[in-house]
Amino acid sequence: MTKSLSSFQNQNIPKINQRIDDLLDQTVFDNELKSMMAYSIHAGGKRLRPLLLLAIIETVQNILTKDDFTVAAALEAIHTYSLIHDDLPAMDNDDLRRGNPTSHKKYGEAHAILTGDALLTVAFQWLSSLDGDSDKTVKLVTELSAAAGPSGMVIGQVWDIEGVTKQYSMDKLQQLHENKTGRLLKFTAQAANVLTNVSKQLADELVGFTTNFGLAYQIFDDIADVTETTAQLGKTAHKDLAQNKNTYPNLEGLQQAKLDLDNVIKHMNENLQRMSEIDSTLDLGLLRGFIQYLQLDGEK
Amino acid sequence: MTKSLSSFQNQNIPKINQRIDDLLDQTVFDNELKSMMAYSIHAGGKRLRPLLLLAIIETVQNILTKDDFTVAAALEAIHTYSLIHDDLPAMDNDDLRRGNPTSHKKYGEAHAILTGDALLTVAFQWLSSLDGDSDKTVKLVTELSAAAGPSGMVIGQVWDIEGVTKQYSMDKLQQLHENKTGRLLKFTAQAANVLTNVSKQLADELVGFTTNFGLAYQIFDDIADVTETTAQLGKTAHKDLAQNKNTYPNLEGLQQAKLDLDNVIKHMNENLQRMSEIDSTLDLGLLRGFIQYLQLDGEK
């Protein structure tokens, strides 16, 4: 029987949440700031990035360590900071996130900026507390800062914001997403490759799989913004269109966007096929679950 | 002849600036984002923190390495990010910084927030690129993230902002500054202690010296806000009073603030005295220069 993503989620989301809380307790002494950080990091997120990281590690080594959960928590802290800052009035100006008031709506703008800064900084504090050897820790700091920083997520967000006043080419749109959304998702494979003793060949396929997942996820998200309601999304629907954002449906039409999504999913299946050729004992059930996540039927 | 801080500055500020530029070139591929980051990090800052770090290393080992300059650059990146975010309309709402338009006045709020995020993240990327052994790098990441994060600079800034609507006790004011300004200055000694092979006894005195310097520097800065003009400061004068900020002169009067400053300077001289008792061959000229910096004559 192959592994199922839904039971893996049920088993590990509470452990991810517990690791986040333990780390917050260890590194944030002020209760008010801790509760502002906890409010956003526990605001009902799907834990997509931590779960993808842990699913890859489980797939290649069948066991999850405390260090794996620490890296998962750091990754979620970085993701949460980016949402808090993206939602600010000067950026996307969003009042709702996962059905709840955004950080600045609840605590005010100054506190939201600082809560984001706190989560970004503490992610590196958490990484630096790993039990494993220092060479691996340094590699993880390098990869996470590169993925999140000025040549990763931040430049993607800069381009996203500037895109409100100009129309991008499809190439530029893809570069935007490779940085804004793709780099943190790709980090899951890069981090898993540092944390485990996976072969170079398998490591490359995992990076390919997560890179494709990042692209597919963004197209999927853009399509959902057009086709789903605010209640289904847990955030304001149709905002991309209203803000004249550069999205796949806006630039190439909904029909072509769906074809593009199918095509990237095909590449992900090819990644999995090659992984099973490299090591036929691998149970790829969890990673197949991430492909199923991208089904456009509202039943995920 | 003892070492002079002014010739040390003249010699090393260009090298700090060069290291910052080299690191920006290596880690930021987008020229627009790089120029926004460079605008703020090169906006005429005194390089106080990098110079204090390098002065301590020079004092205890007489030689500065490339790694020392990399840590200095990372520290200045963190300091610069904090200024950009502090200046935002939702925070201190300052239009001028060192006589120039602040980041959000020049580039808009969204870009300023992202430029700050980029500098904060890239600081850890720079640290992770050190040539020295990984154990030391991990310690530096731990110390810098602790100094800058939610139990350091960020909580100090949270309290500073909240202080606009409430009056703090002198104890709370001191805690505020120990975190907001003090922790990054204390990091200079902590980092120097990691980067050199200094004795535990001397390391403790260096941490004491920089902790006292942080406190003295804040009192000095609060007094200068009252007694100097906008032109002298290079930033808007008398803002603390106008914003009803919790400052030493506001809480205890200008006269007492000056006495407090004298007292902390006395403690710094005692730190130096004990250092020369621990190692009589130490040339403490550079560190004495940092005490002279705190003279309230407008001639610094």
Coordinates of C-alpha atoms in Angstrom, one line a residue:
Chain A
M1 CA 0.0 0.0 0.0
T2 CA 1.5 3.3 -1.0
K3 CA 1.7 6.3 1.4
S4 CA -1.2 8.7 1.4
L5 CA -0.6 12.5 1.6
S6 CA -3.8 13.0 3.6
S7 CA -2.8 10.7 6.4
F8 CA 0.8 12.1 6.2
Q9 CA -0.8 15.6 6.6
N10 CA -2.9 14.5 9.5
Q11 CA 0.1 13.0 11.3
N12 CA 2.5 15.8 10.6
I13 CA 0.7 19.1 10.7
P14 CA 0.2 18.9 14.5
K15 CA 4.0 18.1 14.8
I16 CA 4.9 21.1 12.6
N17 CA 2.6 23.4 14.7
Q18 CA 4.2 22.0 17.9
R19 CA 7.7 22.6 16.6
I20 CA 6.8 26.2 15.6
D21 CA 5.3 26.8 19.1
D22 CA 8.4 25.3 20.9
L23 CA 10.7 27.5 18.8
L24 CA 8.6 30.6 19.4
D25 CA 8.8 29.9 23.1
Q26 CA 12.5 29.5 23.0
T27 CA 13.3 32.6 21.0
V28 CA 10.6 35.2 21.7
F29 CA 10.4 36.4 25.3
D30 CA 7.8 39.2 24.8
N31 CA 4.3 37.7 25.0
E32 CA 2.7 40.4 22.9
L33 CA 5.1 40.1 20.0
K34 CA 5.0 36.3 20.3
S35 CA 1.2 36.3 20.0
M36 CA 1.4 38.6 16.9
M37 CA 3.8 36.2 15.3
A38 CA 1.7 33.2 16.3
Y39 CA -1.5 34.8 15.0
S40 CA -0.1 35.0 11.5
I41 CA 1.9 31.8 11.4
H42 CA -1.1 29.8 12.8
A43 CA -3.8 31.6 10.6
G44 CA -5.0 28.4 9.0
G45 CA -2.3 27.9 6.4
K46 CA -2.1 24.6 4.6
R47 CA 1.5 24.1 5.6
L48 CA 2.2 23.4 2.0
R49 CA 5.9 24.2 2.1
P50 CA 6.7 22.4 5.3
L51 CA 4.7 19.3 4.2
L52 CA 6.5 19.2 0.8
L53 CA 9.8 19.4 2.6
L54 CA 8.9 16.6 5.0
A55 CA 7.2 14.5 2.3
I56 CA 10.4 14.6 0.2
I57 CA 12.5 13.6 3.3
E58 CA 10.0 10.8 4.2
T59 CA 10.1 9.6 0.6
V60 CA 13.9 9.3 0.4
Q61 CA 14.8 8.2 4.0
N62 CA 11.5 7.0 5.7
I63 CA 12.2 8.8 8.9
L64 CA 11.8 12.4 10.1
T65 CA 14.1 14.0 12.7
K66 CA 13.7 17.0 14.9
D67 CA 16.0 19.0 12.7
D68 CA 13.7 18.3 9.7
F69 CA 10.8 19.9 11.6
T70 CA 13.0 22.8 12.6
V71 CA 13.8 23.5 9.0
A72 CA 10.1 23.1 8.2
A73 CA 9.2 25.7 10.9
A74 CA 11.9 28.2 9.6
L75 CA 10.5 27.8 6.1
E76 CA 6.9 28.5 7.3
A77 CA 8.2 31.5 9.3
I78 CA 9.7 33.0 6.0
H79 CA 6.5 32.2 4.1
T80 CA 4.4 33.9 6.8
Y81 CA 6.6 37.0 6.9
S82 CA 6.2 37.3 3.1
L83 CA 2.4 37.1 3.4
I84 CA 2.2 39.8 6.1
H85 CA 4.4 42.2 4.1
D86 CA 2.6 41.4 0.8
D87 CA -0.8 42.2 2.4
L88 CA 0.3 45.7 3.6
P89 CA -1.6 48.7 2.3
A90 CA 1.5 49.8 0.3
M91 CA 1.7 46.4 -1.3
D92 CA -1.4 44.3 -2.2
N93 CA -3.6 46.0 0.4
D94 CA -5.5 42.9 1.4
D95 CA -7.8 42.8 4.4
L96 CA -8.4 39.1 4.5
R97 CA -6.0 36.2 4.5
R98 CA -7.3 32.6 4.9
G99 CA -10.6 34.1 6.0
N100 CA -9.2 36.1 8.9
P101 CA -8.2 39.8 9.2
T102 CA -4.6 40.3 7.9
S103 CA -1.9 41.3 10.4
H104 CA -2.1 45.0 9.7
K105 CA -5.9 45.0 10.0
K106 CA -5.7 43.3 13.4
Y107 CA -2.6 45.0 14.9
G108 CA -2.0 48.1 12.8
E109 CA 0.6 48.7 10.1
A110 CA 3.6 49.3 12.3
H111 CA 3.1 46.1 14.2
A112 CA 2.5 44.1 11.0
I113 CA 5.8 45.4 9.5
L114 CA 7.7 44.5 12.7
T115 CA 6.0 41.1 13.0
G116 CA 7.1 40.3 9.5
D117 CA 10.6 41.4 10.3
A118 CA 10.6 39.3 13.4
L119 CA 9.5 36.1 11.6
L120 CA 12.1 36.7 8.8
T121 CA 14.9 37.1 11.3
V122 CA 13.9 34.3 13.6
A123 CA 13.8 31.8 10.8
F124 CA 17.6 32.1 10.6
Q125 CA 17.9 31.9 14.4
W126 CA 15.9 28.6 14.2
L127 CA 18.1 27.3 11.4
S128 CA 21.2 28.1 13.3
S129 CA 20.0 26.0 16.3
L130 CA 20.0 22.7 14.3
D131 CA 21.6 19.6 16.0
G132 CA 23.2 18.4 12.8
D133 CA 26.7 19.3 11.7
S134 CA 27.6 22.9 11.1
D135 CA 28.5 22.4 7.4
K136 CA 24.9 21.4 6.7
T137 CA 23.5 24.2 8.7
V138 CA 25.6 26.7 6.8
K139 CA 24.4 25.2 3.5
L140 CA 20.8 25.6 4.7
V141 CA 21.3 29.2 5.6
T142 CA 22.9 29.8 2.2
E143 CA 20.0 28.2 0.4
L144 CA 17.2 29.7 2.4
S145 CA 18.6 33.3 2.3
A146 CA 19.2 32.9 -1.5
A147 CA 15.6 31.6 -2.0
A148 CA 14.0 34.3 0.2
G149 CA 16.2 37.3 -0.6
P150 CA 17.0 39.8 -3.3
S151 CA 17.7 37.3 -5.9
G152 CA 14.7 35.1 -5.0
M153 CA 11.3 35.8 -3.4
V154 CA 12.0 39.6 -2.9
I155 CA 12.8 40.3 -6.5
G156 CA 9.7 38.3 -7.5
Q157 CA 7.6 40.5 -5.3
V158 CA 9.2 43.7 -6.6
W159 CA 8.3 42.6 -10.2
D160 CA 4.8 41.6 -9.1
I161 CA 4.2 45.1 -7.7
E162 CA 5.7 46.9 -10.6
G163 CA 3.5 44.7 -12.9
V164 CA 0.4 46.6 -11.9
T165 CA 1.4 49.4 -14.2
K166 CA 2.9 47.4 -17.1
Q167 CA 2.1 44.3 -19.0
Y168 CA 4.8 41.6 -19.0
S169 CA 5.8 39.1 -21.6
M170 CA 5.1 35.5 -20.8
D171 CA 8.8 35.0 -20.2
K172 CA 8.9 37.8 -17.7
L173 CA 5.8 36.4 -16.0
Q174 CA 7.5 33.1 -15.6
Q175 CA 10.6 34.6 -14.2
L176 CA 8.5 36.6 -11.8
H177 CA 6.8 33.4 -10.5
E178 CA 10.0 31.4 -10.4
N179 CA 11.3 33.9 -7.9
K180 CA 8.1 35.0 -6.0
T181 CA 6.6 31.6 -5.4
G182 CA 8.9 29.1 -7.0
R183 CA 12.1 29.7 -5.0
L184 CA 10.7 28.7 -1.6
L185 CA 9.1 25.6 -3.1
K186 CA 12.4 24.7 -4.8
F187 CA 14.1 25.2 -1.4
T188 CA 12.2 22.2 -0.1
A189 CA 14.1 19.9 -2.4
Q190 CA 17.4 21.7 -1.9
A191 CA 17.0 21.5 1.9
A192 CA 15.9 17.8 1.8
N193 CA 19.0 17.1 -0.3
V194 CA 21.2 18.7 2.4
L195 CA 19.3 17.0 5.3
T196 CA 19.5 13.5 3.7
N197 CA 22.1 11.4 1.9
V198 CA 20.3 11.3 -1.4
S199 CA 22.2 10.5 -4.6
K200 CA 23.1 13.4 -6.9
Q201 CA 20.8 12.0 -9.6
L202 CA 17.8 11.7 -7.4
A203 CA 18.5 15.1 -5.9
D204 CA 18.4 16.7 -9.3
E205 CA 15.0 15.1 -10.0
L206 CA 13.6 16.3 -6.7
V207 CA 14.7 19.9 -7.5
G208 CA 13.1 19.5 -10.9
F209 CA 9.9 18.2 -9.4
T210 CA 9.6 21.1 -6.9
T211 CA 10.5 23.6 -9.5
N212 CA 7.7 22.3 -11.7
F213 CA 5.4 22.2 -8.7
G214 CA 6.2 25.9 -8.0
L215 CA 5.2 26.9 -11.6
A216 CA 2.1 24.7 -11.6
Y217 CA 1.0 26.0 -8.2
Q218 CA 1.2 29.6 -9.4
I219 CA -0.8 28.9 -12.6
F220 CA -3.3 27.0 -10.4
D221 CA -3.5 29.9 -8.0
D222 CA -4.1 32.4 -10.8
I223 CA -6.8 30.3 -12.3
A224 CA -8.5 29.8 -8.8
D225 CA -8.5 33.6 -8.4
V226 CA -10.7 33.8 -11.5
T227 CA -12.9 30.8 -11.0
E228 CA -13.5 30.6 -7.3
T229 CA -15.3 32.7 -4.8
T230 CA -13.9 34.6 -1.8
A231 CA -15.4 32.0 0.6
Q232 CA -13.7 29.2 -1.3
L233 CA -10.4 31.0 -1.4
G234 CA -10.4 32.3 2.1
K235 CA -9.1 35.6 0.6
T236 CA -10.5 38.2 -1.6
A237 CA -11.3 36.7 -5.0
H238 CA -10.9 38.3 -8.4
K239 CA -8.4 40.7 -7.0
D240 CA -5.8 39.9 -9.7
L241 CA -8.1 41.0 -12.4
A242 CA -9.3 44.0 -10.5
Q243 CA -5.7 45.1 -9.9
N244 CA -4.8 44.4 -13.5
K245 CA -2.1 42.0 -12.3
N246 CA 0.1 40.0 -14.6
T247 CA -1.4 36.5 -14.3
Y248 CA -1.6 33.6 -16.6
P249 CA -5.4 34.0 -17.3
N250 CA -5.0 37.8 -17.7
L251 CA -2.1 37.4 -20.2
E252 CA -3.0 34.4 -22.2
G253 CA -6.6 33.6 -21.4
L254 CA -8.2 31.1 -19.0
Q255 CA -8.2 28.3 -21.6
Q256 CA -4.5 28.5 -22.4
A257 CA -3.7 28.8 -18.7
K258 CA -5.4 25.5 -18.1
L259 CA -3.5 23.9 -20.9
D260 CA -0.2 25.2 -19.5
L261 CA -1.1 23.8 -16.1
D262 CA -1.8 20.4 -17.6
N263 CA 1.6 20.6 -19.4
V264 CA 3.6 21.3 -16.2
I265 CA 1.7 18.5 -14.4
K266 CA 2.9 16.2 -17.2
H267 CA 6.5 17.3 -16.5
M268 CA 6.0 16.5 -12.8
N269 CA 4.8 13.0 -13.6
E270 CA 7.9 12.6 -15.8
N271 CA 10.0 13.6 -12.8
L272 CA 8.4 10.9 -10.7
Q273 CA 8.8 8.3 -13.5
R274 CA 12.5 9.0 -13.6
M275 CA 12.8 8.8 -9.8
S276 CA 11.3 5.4 -9.9
E277 CA 13.8 4.4 -12.6
I278 CA 16.6 5.6 -10.4
D279 CA 15.4 3.7 -7.3
S280 CA 12.5 1.3 -7.9
T281 CA 12.0 0.9 -4.1
L282 CA 10.9 4.5 -3.6
D283 CA 7.2 4.9 -2.5
L284 CA 6.2 8.0 -4.5
G285 CA 2.6 8.1 -3.0
L286 CA 3.3 11.3 -1.1
L287 CA 4.7 13.2 -4.0
R288 CA 1.8 12.0 -6.2
G289 CA -0.4 13.6 -3.6
F290 CA 1.1 17.0 -4.4
I291 CA 0.1 16.5 -8.0
Q292 CA -3.4 15.7 -7.0
Y293 CA -3.5 18.9 -5.0
L294 CA -3.4 20.8 -8.3
Q295 CA -6.7 19.4 -9.6
L296 CA -9.1 22.2 -10.5
D297 CA -12.3 20.7 -9.2
G298 CA -12.5 22.5 -5.8
E299 CA -12.4 19.1 -4.1
K300 CA -8.8 19.2 -3.0
Chain B
M1 CA 52.3 56.0 19.5
T2 CA 48.8 54.6 20.0
K3 CA 46.4 53.9 17.2
S4 CA 44.1 56.7 16.2
L5 CA 40.4 56.1 15.4
S6 CA 40.4 58.8 12.7
S7 CA 43.2 57.3 10.6
F8 CA 41.6 53.8 11.2
Q9 CA 38.4 55.2 9.8
N10 CA 40.1 56.8 6.8
Q11 CA 41.8 53.5 6.1
N12 CA 38.9 51.1 6.6
I13 CA 35.7 52.9 5.6
P14 CA 36.6 52.6 1.9
K15 CA 37.3 48.9 2.4
I16 CA 34.0 48.4 4.2
N17 CA 32.3 50.1 1.3
Q18 CA 34.1 48.0 -1.3
R19 CA 33.2 44.8 0.5
I20 CA 29.6 45.9 0.6
D21 CA 29.6 46.6 -3.2
D22 CA 31.4 43.3 -4.0
L23 CA 28.8 41.4 -1.9
L24 CA 25.9 43.2 -3.5
D25 CA 27.3 42.4 -6.9
Q26 CA 27.6 38.7 -6.0
T27 CA 24.2 38.3 -4.5
V28 CA 21.8 40.7 -6.3
F29 CA 21.4 40.2 -10.0
D30 CA 18.6 42.8 -10.6
N31 CA 20.2 46.3 -11.1
E32 CA 17.1 48.2 -10.0
L33 CA 16.9 46.4 -6.7
K34 CA 20.6 46.6 -6.2
S35 CA 20.6 50.3 -6.7
M36 CA 17.8 50.7 -4.2
M37 CA 19.7 48.7 -1.7
A38 CA 22.9 50.6 -2.4
Y39 CA 21.2 54.0 -2.1
S40 CA 20.3 53.3 1.5
I41 CA 23.4 51.4 2.6
H42 CA 25.6 54.1 1.0
A43 CA 23.6 57.1 2.3
G44 CA 26.4 58.6 4.2
G45 CA 26.2 56.5 7.3
K46 CA 29.1 56.8 9.8
R47 CA 29.7 53.0 9.6
L48 CA 29.8 53.1 13.4
R49 CA 28.9 49.4 13.9
P50 CA 31.3 48.0 11.3
L51 CA 34.1 50.3 12.6
L52 CA 33.5 49.2 16.2
L53 CA 33.6 45.5 15.1
L54 CA 36.8 46.0 13.1
A55 CA 38.4 48.2 15.8
I56 CA 37.9 45.5 18.4
I57 CA 39.4 42.8 16.1
E58 CA 42.3 45.2 15.3
T59 CA 42.8 45.8 19.0
V60 CA 43.0 42.1 19.9
Q61 CA 44.7 40.6 16.9
N62 CA 46.3 43.5 14.9
I63 CA 45.1 42.1 11.6
L64 CA 41.8 42.3 9.6
T65 CA 40.7 39.5 7.3
K66 CA 38.3 39.4 4.4
D67 CA 35.8 37.5 6.7
D68 CA 36.0 40.4 9.2
F69 CA 34.9 42.8 6.5
T70 CA 32.1 40.4 5.4
V71 CA 30.7 40.3 8.9
A72 CA 31.0 44.1 9.0
A73 CA 29.1 44.4 5.7
A74 CA 26.3 42.0 7.0
L75 CA 26.0 44.1 10.2
E76 CA 25.7 47.3 8.2
A77 CA 23.0 45.7 5.9
I78 CA 21.0 44.8 9.0
H79 CA 21.4 48.3 10.5
T80 CA 20.4 49.8 7.1
Y81 CA 17.3 47.6 6.8
S82 CA 16.2 48.7 10.3
L83 CA 16.5 52.4 9.4
I84 CA 14.5 52.0 6.2
H85 CA 11.7 50.3 8.0
D86 CA 11.8 52.7 11.0
D87 CA 11.5 55.6 8.7
L88 CA 8.3 54.3 7.0
P89 CA 5.1 56.4 7.3
A90 CA 3.5 53.7 9.6
M91 CA 6.5 53.9 11.9
D92 CA 8.5 57.1 12.6
N93 CA 7.4 58.7 9.3
D94 CA 10.7 60.4 8.5
D95 CA 11.4 62.1 5.2
L96 CA 15.1 62.7 5.8
R97 CA 17.9 60.4 6.8
R98 CA 21.5 61.7 6.8
G99 CA 20.3 64.7 4.9
N100 CA 18.9 62.7 2.0
P101 CA 15.3 61.6 1.2
T102 CA 14.5 58.3 3.0
S103 CA 14.0 55.2 0.9
H104 CA 10.2 55.5 0.8
K105 CA 10.4 59.2 -0.2
K106 CA 12.7 58.3 -3.1
Y107 CA 11.2 55.0 -4.2
G108 CA 7.8 54.7 -2.7
E109 CA 6.6 52.7 0.3
A110 CA 6.3 49.2 -1.4
H111 CA 9.9 49.4 -2.7
A112 CA 11.2 50.6 0.7
I113 CA 9.6 47.7 2.5
L114 CA 11.0 45.3 0.0
T115 CA 14.5 46.9 0.0
G116 CA 14.5 46.5 3.8
D117 CA 13.5 42.9 3.5
A118 CA 16.2 42.3 0.9
L119 CA 18.9 43.8 3.1
L120 CA 17.8 41.8 6.1
T121 CA 17.8 38.6 4.2
V122 CA 21.0 39.2 2.3
A123 CA 22.9 39.8 5.5
F124 CA 22.5 36.1 6.4
Q125 CA 23.4 35.1 2.9
W126 CA 26.6 37.1 3.3
L127 CA 27.4 35.6 6.7
S128 CA 26.9 32.1 5.3
S129 CA 29.6 32.8 2.6
L130 CA 32.4 33.2 5.2
D131 CA 35.7 31.3 4.4
G132 CA 36.3 30.4 8.1
D133 CA 35.1 27.2 9.6
S134 CA 31.4 26.4 9.7
D135 CA 31.1 26.2 13.5
K136 CA 32.1 29.9 13.7
T137 CA 29.7 30.8 10.9
V138 CA 26.8 29.1 12.7
K139 CA 27.7 31.0 15.9
L140 CA 27.7 34.3 14.0
V141 CA 24.3 33.5 12.5
T142 CA 23.0 32.7 15.9
E143 CA 24.3 35.9 17.5
L144 CA 23.3 38.2 14.6
S145 CA 19.7 36.8 14.4
A146 CA 19.3 37.0 18.1
A147 CA 20.6 40.6 18.2
A148 CA 18.4 41.7 15.3
G149 CA 15.3 39.6 15.8
P150 CA 12.2 39.4 18.1
S151 CA 14.2 39.2 21.3
G152 CA 16.6 42.0 20.2
M153 CA 16.3 45.0 17.9
V154 CA 12.7 44.2 16.8
I155 CA 11.2 44.1 20.3
G156 CA 13.0 47.4 21.0
Q157 CA 11.4 49.0 18.0
V158 CA 8.0 47.6 19.0
W159 CA 8.3 49.2 22.4
D160 CA 9.6 52.4 20.9
I161 CA 6.5 52.7 18.7
E162 CA 4.1 51.8 21.5
G163 CA 5.8 54.4 23.7
V164 CA 4.3 57.2 21.7
T165 CA 1.1 56.6 23.5
K166 CA 2.4 55.8 27.0
Q167 CA 5.1 57.0 29.4
Y168 CA 7.7 54.4 30.3
S169 CA 9.6 54.0 33.6
M170 CA 13.4 54.6 33.4
D171 CA 13.8 50.8 33.7
K172 CA 11.6 50.1 30.7
L173 CA 13.3 52.9 28.7
Q174 CA 16.7 51.2 29.4
Q175 CA 15.3 47.8 28.3
L176 CA 13.9 49.4 25.2
H177 CA 17.3 50.8 24.2
E178 CA 19.3 47.7 25.2
N179 CA 17.2 46.0 22.5
K180 CA 16.6 48.7 19.9
T181 CA 20.1 50.1 19.7
G182 CA 22.2 48.1 22.2
R183 CA 22.0 44.6 20.8
L184 CA 23.6 45.3 17.4
L185 CA 26.4 47.3 19.1
K186 CA 26.9 44.4 21.6
F187 CA 27.0 42.0 18.6
T188 CA 30.2 43.7 17.5
A189 CA 32.0 42.3 20.6
Q190 CA 30.2 39.0 20.4
A191 CA 31.2 38.6 16.7
A192 CA 34.8 39.8 17.3
N193 CA 35.0 37.1 20.1
V194 CA 33.9 34.4 17.6
L195 CA 36.3 35.7 14.8
T196 CA 39.4 35.9 17.0
N197 CA 41.0 33.8 19.7
V198 CA 40.5 36.2 22.5
S199 CA 40.5 35.0 26.2
K200 CA 37.2 34.5 28.0
Q201 CA 38.2 37.3 30.4
L202 CA 39.0 39.8 27.7
A203 CA 35.9 38.7 25.7
D204 CA 33.7 39.6 28.7
E205 CA 35.2 43.0 29.1
L206 CA 34.7 43.7 25.3
V207 CA 31.0 42.7 25.6
G208 CA 30.8 45.0 28.7
F209 CA 32.4 47.9 26.8
T210 CA 30.1 47.6 23.8
T211 CA 27.0 47.2 26.0
N212 CA 27.9 50.4 27.8
F213 CA 28.7 52.0 24.5
G214 CA 25.2 51.1 23.3
L215 CA 23.6 52.7 26.3
A216 CA 25.8 55.8 26.1
Y217 CA 25.2 56.2 22.4
Q218 CA 21.4 56.2 22.9
I219 CA 21.6 58.8 25.6
F220 CA 23.9 60.9 23.5
D221 CA 21.6 60.6 20.5
D222 CA 18.6 61.6 22.6
I223 CA 20.4 64.6 23.9
A224 CA 21.6 65.6 20.4
D225 CA 18.0 65.5 19.2
V226 CA 17.2 68.2 21.7
T227 CA 20.3 70.3 21.4
E228 CA 21.3 70.1 17.7
T229 CA 19.7 71.4 14.5
T230 CA 18.4 69.4 11.6
A231 CA 21.4 70.5 9.5
Q232 CA 23.8 69.3 12.2
L233 CA 22.0 66.0 12.6
G234 CA 21.3 65.3 8.9
K235 CA 17.8 64.2 10.0
T236 CA 14.8 66.0 11.4
A237 CA 15.7 67.5 14.8
H238 CA 13.4 67.7 17.8
K239 CA 11.3 64.9 16.5
D240 CA 11.4 62.9 19.7
L241 CA 9.9 65.8 21.6
A242 CA 7.4 66.5 19.0
Q243 CA 6.3 62.8 18.9
N244 CA 6.3 62.7 22.7
K245 CA 8.8 59.8 22.5
N246 CA 10.2 58.2 25.6
T247 CA 13.8 59.6 25.7
Y248 CA 16.2 60.3 28.4
P249 CA 15.8 64.1 28.2
N250 CA 12.0 63.7 28.0
L251 CA 11.7 61.4 31.0
E252 CA 14.4 62.8 33.4
G253 CA 15.3 66.2 32.0
L254 CA 18.3 67.2 30.0
Q255 CA 20.6 67.9 33.0
Q256 CA 20.1 64.4 34.4
A257 CA 20.5 62.8 31.0
K258 CA 23.9 64.5 30.7
L259 CA 24.9 63.1 34.1
D260 CA 23.8 59.6 33.1
L261 CA 25.9 59.9 30.0
D262 CA 28.9 60.9 32.0
N263 CA 28.3 57.9 34.3
V264 CA 28.1 55.4 31.5
I265 CA 31.3 56.8 29.9
K266 CA 33.0 56.3 33.3
H267 CA 32.0 52.6 33.1
M268 CA 33.5 52.4 29.6
N269 CA 36.8 53.8 30.9
E270 CA 36.7 51.2 33.7
N271 CA 36.2 48.4 31.1
L272 CA 39.3 49.7 29.2
Q273 CA 41.3 49.9 32.5
R274 CA 40.5 46.2 33.2
M275 CA 41.4 45.2 29.7
S276 CA 44.9 46.8 30.1
E277 CA 45.2 44.9 33.4
I278 CA 44.4 41.6 31.6
D279 CA 46.8 42.3 28.8
S280 CA 49.2 45.3 29.2
T281 CA 50.4 45.0 25.6
L282 CA 47.0 45.9 24.2
D283 CA 46.8 49.3 22.3
L284 CA 43.5 50.7 23.4
G285 CA 43.7 53.8 21.3
L286 CA 40.9 52.8 18.9
L287 CA 38.5 51.9 21.6
R288 CA 39.3 55.2 23.4
G289 CA 38.3 56.9 20.2
F290 CA 34.8 55.5 20.5
I291 CA 34.5 57.2 23.9
Q292 CA 35.7 60.5 22.4
Y293 CA 32.9 60.1 19.8
L294 CA 30.4 60.6 22.6
Q295 CA 31.6 64.2 23.4
L296 CA 28.7 66.6 23.3
D297 CA 30.5 69.5 21.6
G298 CA 29.2 69.1 18.1
E299 CA 32.8 68.8 16.9
K300 CA 32.8 65.0 16.4

